[in-house]
Amino acid sequence: CALPISGKDGHDANVVAVRQHGTADISLARLDRAITDIKPLRLGRSKPHVGDPVRLTGFGLTSANGSQLPTRLRTGEFRVSSVGGLEIGMTGTAPHEDTSPCPHDSGGPYFSEAANGTATVVGVVSHGPDCPHSGPDMAARVDAVASWILSVVGSDLAKPSPPSARPSPSAASAAAAPPPSSPPQRSRSRVLVPVAVVLAALVVAVVARRKRPGGTHERRRRQ
């Protein structure tokens, strides 16, 4: 998979707010604008199984001590090697057995690929040994926090209500004045982007909390 950073495809967006899950190593980030022309990854809702194949993509470094970020999107193949309550182990299988995430890979999406082309994110890069290495890295389980994700961004997914008929001045005044015993009402503002935006830009929008600052390690570039 190759996408030059200097290309004209894609979008630049800034993160303006972050919501951290209370116990899982995963966050949601709000972008400063909606991105609607990129098909999002589906949100994993079922528990993964040991042996499931997944793919990881991103722009991370290619070694633990590297300093030059790659200019092309890189990809590697992995398999689920363990399943815990909030984390899953991911072990690299291709193009090399030491394919592994590196610095700047934190929050990168591990996703499954169905025969019909549907991609479903099952985890995001969390922590692991220095790269490259064989054996597992740990990822945050997306299905374990899917209900939390939807609870945070659910209001952004709601369809807008159709406009109602404009009330008369007297009706509007009556509606605007709360009864004497009513407590003052507080407005609630949405905190995060729609889930479609979160998942379409998952490398940016779903980020891990600890070790690695954010893409995918592939020790050698695939031809």
Short mmCIF file of C-alpha atoms in Angstrom, two decimals:
data_model
loop_
_atom_site.label_atom_id
_atom_site.label_comp_id
_atom_site.label_asym_id
_atom_site.label_seq_id
_atom_site.Cartn_x
_atom_site.Cartn_y
_atom_site.Cartn_z
CA CYS A 1 0.00 0.00 0.00
CA ALA A 2 1.57 3.29 -1.03
CA LEU A 3 0.35 6.85 -0.62
CA PRO A 4 2.90 9.69 -0.89
CA ILE A 5 2.54 12.26 1.88
CA SER A 6 3.28 14.93 -0.72
CA GLY A 7 0.35 13.81 -2.88
CA LYS A 8 -2.86 15.78 -3.30
CA ASP A 9 -5.20 13.04 -2.07
CA GLY A 10 -6.50 13.09 1.48
CA HIS A 11 -7.13 15.95 3.90
CA ASP A 12 -5.30 17.98 6.51
CA ALA A 13 -7.25 18.47 9.74
CA ASN A 14 -6.39 19.59 13.24
CA VAL A 15 -7.32 17.82 16.47
CA VAL A 16 -9.26 20.25 18.65
CA ALA A 17 -10.46 17.98 21.49
CA VAL A 18 -9.62 14.55 22.93
CA ARG A 19 -11.74 12.22 25.06
CA GLN A 20 -9.82 9.47 26.90
CA HIS A 21 -11.46 6.19 27.87
CA GLY A 22 -11.34 5.63 31.60
CA THR A 23 -9.52 2.26 31.60
CA ALA A 24 -8.69 1.18 28.03
CA ASP A 25 -5.65 2.59 26.23
CA ILE A 26 -7.71 4.35 23.61
CA SER A 27 -8.99 7.88 22.95
CA LEU A 28 -11.28 9.67 20.55
CA ALA A 29 -10.22 12.94 18.97
CA ARG A 30 -12.39 15.63 17.49
CA LEU A 31 -11.26 17.20 14.22
CA ASP A 32 -11.78 20.82 13.33
CA ARG A 33 -13.86 19.88 10.31
CA ALA A 34 -15.90 16.97 9.03
CA ILE A 35 -14.36 14.63 6.46
CA THR A 36 -17.15 12.99 4.48
CA ASP A 37 -15.61 11.74 1.23
CA ILE A 38 -13.51 8.90 2.68
CA LYS A 39 -15.15 5.55 3.37
CA PRO A 40 -14.67 4.85 7.08
CA LEU A 41 -13.51 1.62 8.65
CA ARG A 42 -16.35 -0.26 10.28
CA LEU A 43 -16.38 -0.38 14.06
CA GLY A 44 -15.59 -3.86 15.38
CA ARG A 45 -18.44 -5.15 17.55
CA SER A 46 -17.50 -8.80 18.08
CA LYS A 47 -14.69 -10.37 20.10
CA PRO A 48 -11.64 -11.29 17.99
CA HIS A 49 -10.23 -14.82 18.06
CA VAL A 50 -6.68 -16.11 18.23
CA GLY A 51 -5.43 -16.71 14.70
CA ASP A 52 -7.58 -14.03 13.04
CA PRO A 53 -5.62 -12.25 10.26
CA VAL A 54 -5.45 -8.44 10.36
CA ARG A 55 -3.60 -5.65 8.57
CA LEU A 56 -1.92 -2.51 9.93
CA THR A 57 -1.12 0.63 7.93
CA GLY A 58 0.57 3.91 8.72
CA PHE A 59 3.52 6.29 8.49
CA GLY A 60 5.57 5.20 11.51
CA LEU A 61 9.36 4.97 11.73
CA THR A 62 11.11 1.85 10.45
CA SER A 63 13.33 1.30 13.50
CA ALA A 64 13.28 2.20 17.18
CA ASN A 65 16.18 4.64 16.75
CA GLY A 66 15.11 6.03 13.38
CA SER A 67 14.65 9.72 12.80
CA GLN A 68 13.27 9.96 9.26
CA LEU A 69 9.56 9.33 8.82
CA PRO A 70 8.65 7.46 5.62
CA THR A 71 7.11 9.44 2.78
CA ARG A 72 4.78 6.63 1.76
CA LEU A 73 2.08 4.74 3.61
CA ARG A 74 3.34 1.31 4.67
CA THR A 75 1.51 -1.86 5.55
CA GLY A 76 2.08 -5.20 7.24
CA GLU A 77 0.11 -8.35 7.97
CA PHE A 78 -0.47 -9.68 11.48
CA ARG A 79 -2.45 -12.32 13.33
CA VAL A 80 -4.22 -12.16 16.66
CA SER A 81 -2.04 -14.08 19.11
CA SER A 82 -3.90 -13.44 22.39
CA VAL A 83 -7.18 -11.93 23.55
CA GLY A 84 -7.60 -10.19 26.91
CA GLY A 85 -10.33 -8.09 28.45
CA LEU A 86 -9.17 -4.75 27.01
CA GLU A 87 -6.12 -5.74 24.93
CA ILE A 88 -5.21 -8.16 22.16
CA GLY A 89 -1.78 -9.43 21.15
CA MET A 90 -0.79 -8.87 17.50
CA THR A 91 2.11 -10.80 15.94
CA GLY A 92 3.61 -9.84 12.57
CA THR A 93 3.52 -12.43 9.77
CA ALA A 94 4.31 -10.60 6.50
CA PRO A 95 6.24 -9.39 4.67
CA HIS A 96 8.63 -10.58 7.42
CA GLU A 97 8.27 -12.33 10.76
CA ASP A 98 9.66 -9.24 12.51
CA THR A 99 7.09 -6.89 11.00
CA SER A 100 6.01 -4.76 13.95
CA PRO A 101 4.77 -1.28 14.93
CA CYS A 102 7.38 1.40 15.67
CA PRO A 103 7.43 4.92 17.17
CA HIS A 104 4.75 7.16 15.65
CA ASP A 105 2.55 4.08 15.14
CA SER A 106 0.51 4.64 18.29
CA GLY A 107 -3.21 4.53 17.53
CA GLY A 108 -2.73 2.94 14.11
CA PRO A 109 -5.63 0.65 13.15
CA TYR A 110 -5.41 -3.12 12.98
CA PHE A 111 -8.27 -4.10 10.71
CA SER A 112 -9.76 -7.23 9.16
CA GLU A 113 -10.49 -7.44 5.44
CA ALA A 114 -13.60 -9.23 4.19
CA ALA A 115 -13.88 -10.78 0.74
CA ASN A 116 -16.32 -8.04 -0.29
CA GLY A 117 -13.75 -5.34 0.54
CA THR A 118 -15.24 -4.31 3.89
CA ALA A 119 -12.57 -3.32 6.41
CA THR A 120 -13.36 -3.51 10.14
CA VAL A 121 -11.07 -2.06 12.80
CA VAL A 122 -10.48 -4.55 15.61
CA GLY A 123 -7.71 -2.82 17.58
CA VAL A 124 -5.34 0.14 17.72
CA VAL A 125 -1.59 0.11 18.42
CA SER A 126 -0.88 0.49 22.12
CA HIS A 127 2.50 -0.76 23.41
CA GLY A 128 5.23 -3.34 22.88
CA PRO A 129 8.98 -3.99 22.60
CA ASP A 130 11.41 -1.92 20.54
CA CYS A 131 11.04 -2.52 16.82
CA PRO A 132 11.61 -4.41 14.66
CA HIS A 133 10.95 -7.60 16.58
CA SER A 134 9.22 -10.93 16.26
CA GLY A 135 6.44 -11.85 18.65
CA PRO A 136 3.46 -9.82 19.83
CA ASP A 137 2.70 -6.16 20.40
CA MET A 138 -0.37 -5.16 22.37
CA ALA A 139 -3.37 -3.38 20.88
CA ALA A 140 -6.44 -1.88 22.54
CA ARG A 141 -9.59 -3.90 21.77
CA VAL A 142 -12.10 -1.79 19.86
CA ASP A 143 -15.09 -4.09 20.40
CA ALA A 144 -14.57 -3.87 24.17
CA VAL A 145 -15.18 -0.11 24.09
CA ALA A 146 -17.53 0.11 21.09
CA SER A 147 -20.51 1.06 23.26
CA TRP A 148 -18.46 3.88 24.82
CA ILE A 149 -17.41 5.14 21.36
CA LEU A 150 -21.02 5.20 20.22
CA SER A 151 -22.18 6.88 23.43
CA VAL A 152 -19.67 9.70 22.89
CA VAL A 153 -20.35 10.32 19.22
CA GLY A 154 -23.95 9.13 19.08
CA SER A 155 -25.44 12.62 19.07
CA ASP A 156 -23.45 13.43 15.95
CA LEU A 157 -25.01 10.44 14.19
CA ALA A 158 -28.60 11.48 14.89
CA LYS A 159 -30.56 12.69 11.88
CA PRO A 160 -31.52 16.36 12.13
CA SER A 161 -35.13 16.97 13.01
CA PRO A 162 -37.31 18.52 10.26
CA PRO A 163 -37.95 22.24 10.75
CA SER A 164 -41.16 22.95 12.61
CA ALA A 165 -43.72 25.61 11.81
CA ARG A 166 -42.73 29.05 13.05
CA PRO A 167 -44.73 29.82 16.25
CA SER A 168 -46.66 32.98 16.77
CA PRO A 169 -45.02 35.70 18.92
CA SER A 170 -47.28 34.91 21.86
CA ALA A 171 -46.60 31.16 21.61
CA ALA A 172 -42.88 31.76 21.32
CA SER A 173 -42.93 33.95 24.42
CA ALA A 174 -44.84 31.34 26.37
CA ALA A 175 -42.45 28.58 25.26
CA ALA A 176 -39.42 30.67 26.16
CA ALA A 177 -40.57 31.34 29.74
CA PRO A 178 -40.10 28.30 32.03
CA PRO A 179 -42.60 27.75 34.83
CA PRO A 180 -41.56 29.31 38.16
CA SER A 181 -40.68 25.95 39.71
CA SER A 182 -38.54 24.77 36.78
CA PRO A 183 -34.76 24.66 37.40
CA PRO A 184 -32.52 26.50 34.93
CA GLN A 185 -31.67 24.42 31.88
CA ARG A 186 -28.09 23.80 30.75
CA SER A 187 -27.32 23.30 27.11
CA ARG A 188 -25.12 20.35 26.13
CA SER A 189 -22.69 20.67 23.27
CA ARG A 190 -21.28 17.78 21.25
CA VAL A 191 -17.72 16.95 22.18
CA LEU A 192 -16.48 14.78 19.32
CA VAL A 193 -16.71 14.23 15.59
CA PRO A 194 -19.18 11.81 13.99
CA VAL A 195 -18.07 8.19 14.21
CA ALA A 196 -17.66 8.13 10.43
CA VAL A 197 -15.06 10.87 10.72
CA VAL A 198 -13.38 9.22 13.70
CA LEU A 199 -12.99 5.94 11.88
CA ALA A 200 -12.19 7.39 8.46
CA ALA A 201 -9.20 9.13 9.99
CA LEU A 202 -8.45 6.51 12.57
CA VAL A 203 -4.71 6.87 12.51
CA VAL A 204 -5.29 10.40 13.77
CA ALA A 205 -8.63 10.12 15.46
CA VAL A 206 -8.29 7.02 17.58
CA VAL A 207 -5.05 7.32 19.46
CA ALA A 208 -3.36 5.24 22.12
CA ARG A 209 -2.51 6.85 25.42
CA ARG A 210 0.95 5.62 26.30
CA LYS A 211 4.13 4.54 24.62
CA ARG A 212 4.19 5.33 20.93
CA PRO A 213 3.39 8.81 19.55
CA GLY A 214 1.20 7.47 16.35
CA GLY A 215 1.42 4.53 11.46
CA THR A 216 2.84 1.05 10.69
CA HIS A 217 6.28 -0.42 10.79
CA GLU A 218 7.34 -2.48 7.87
CA ARG A 219 11.02 -3.24 8.09
CA ARG A 220 11.45 -3.33 4.32
CA ARG A 221 9.26 -1.54 1.83
CA ARG A 222 6.96 -3.84 -0.11
CA GLN A 223 7.50 -3.71 -3.84
#
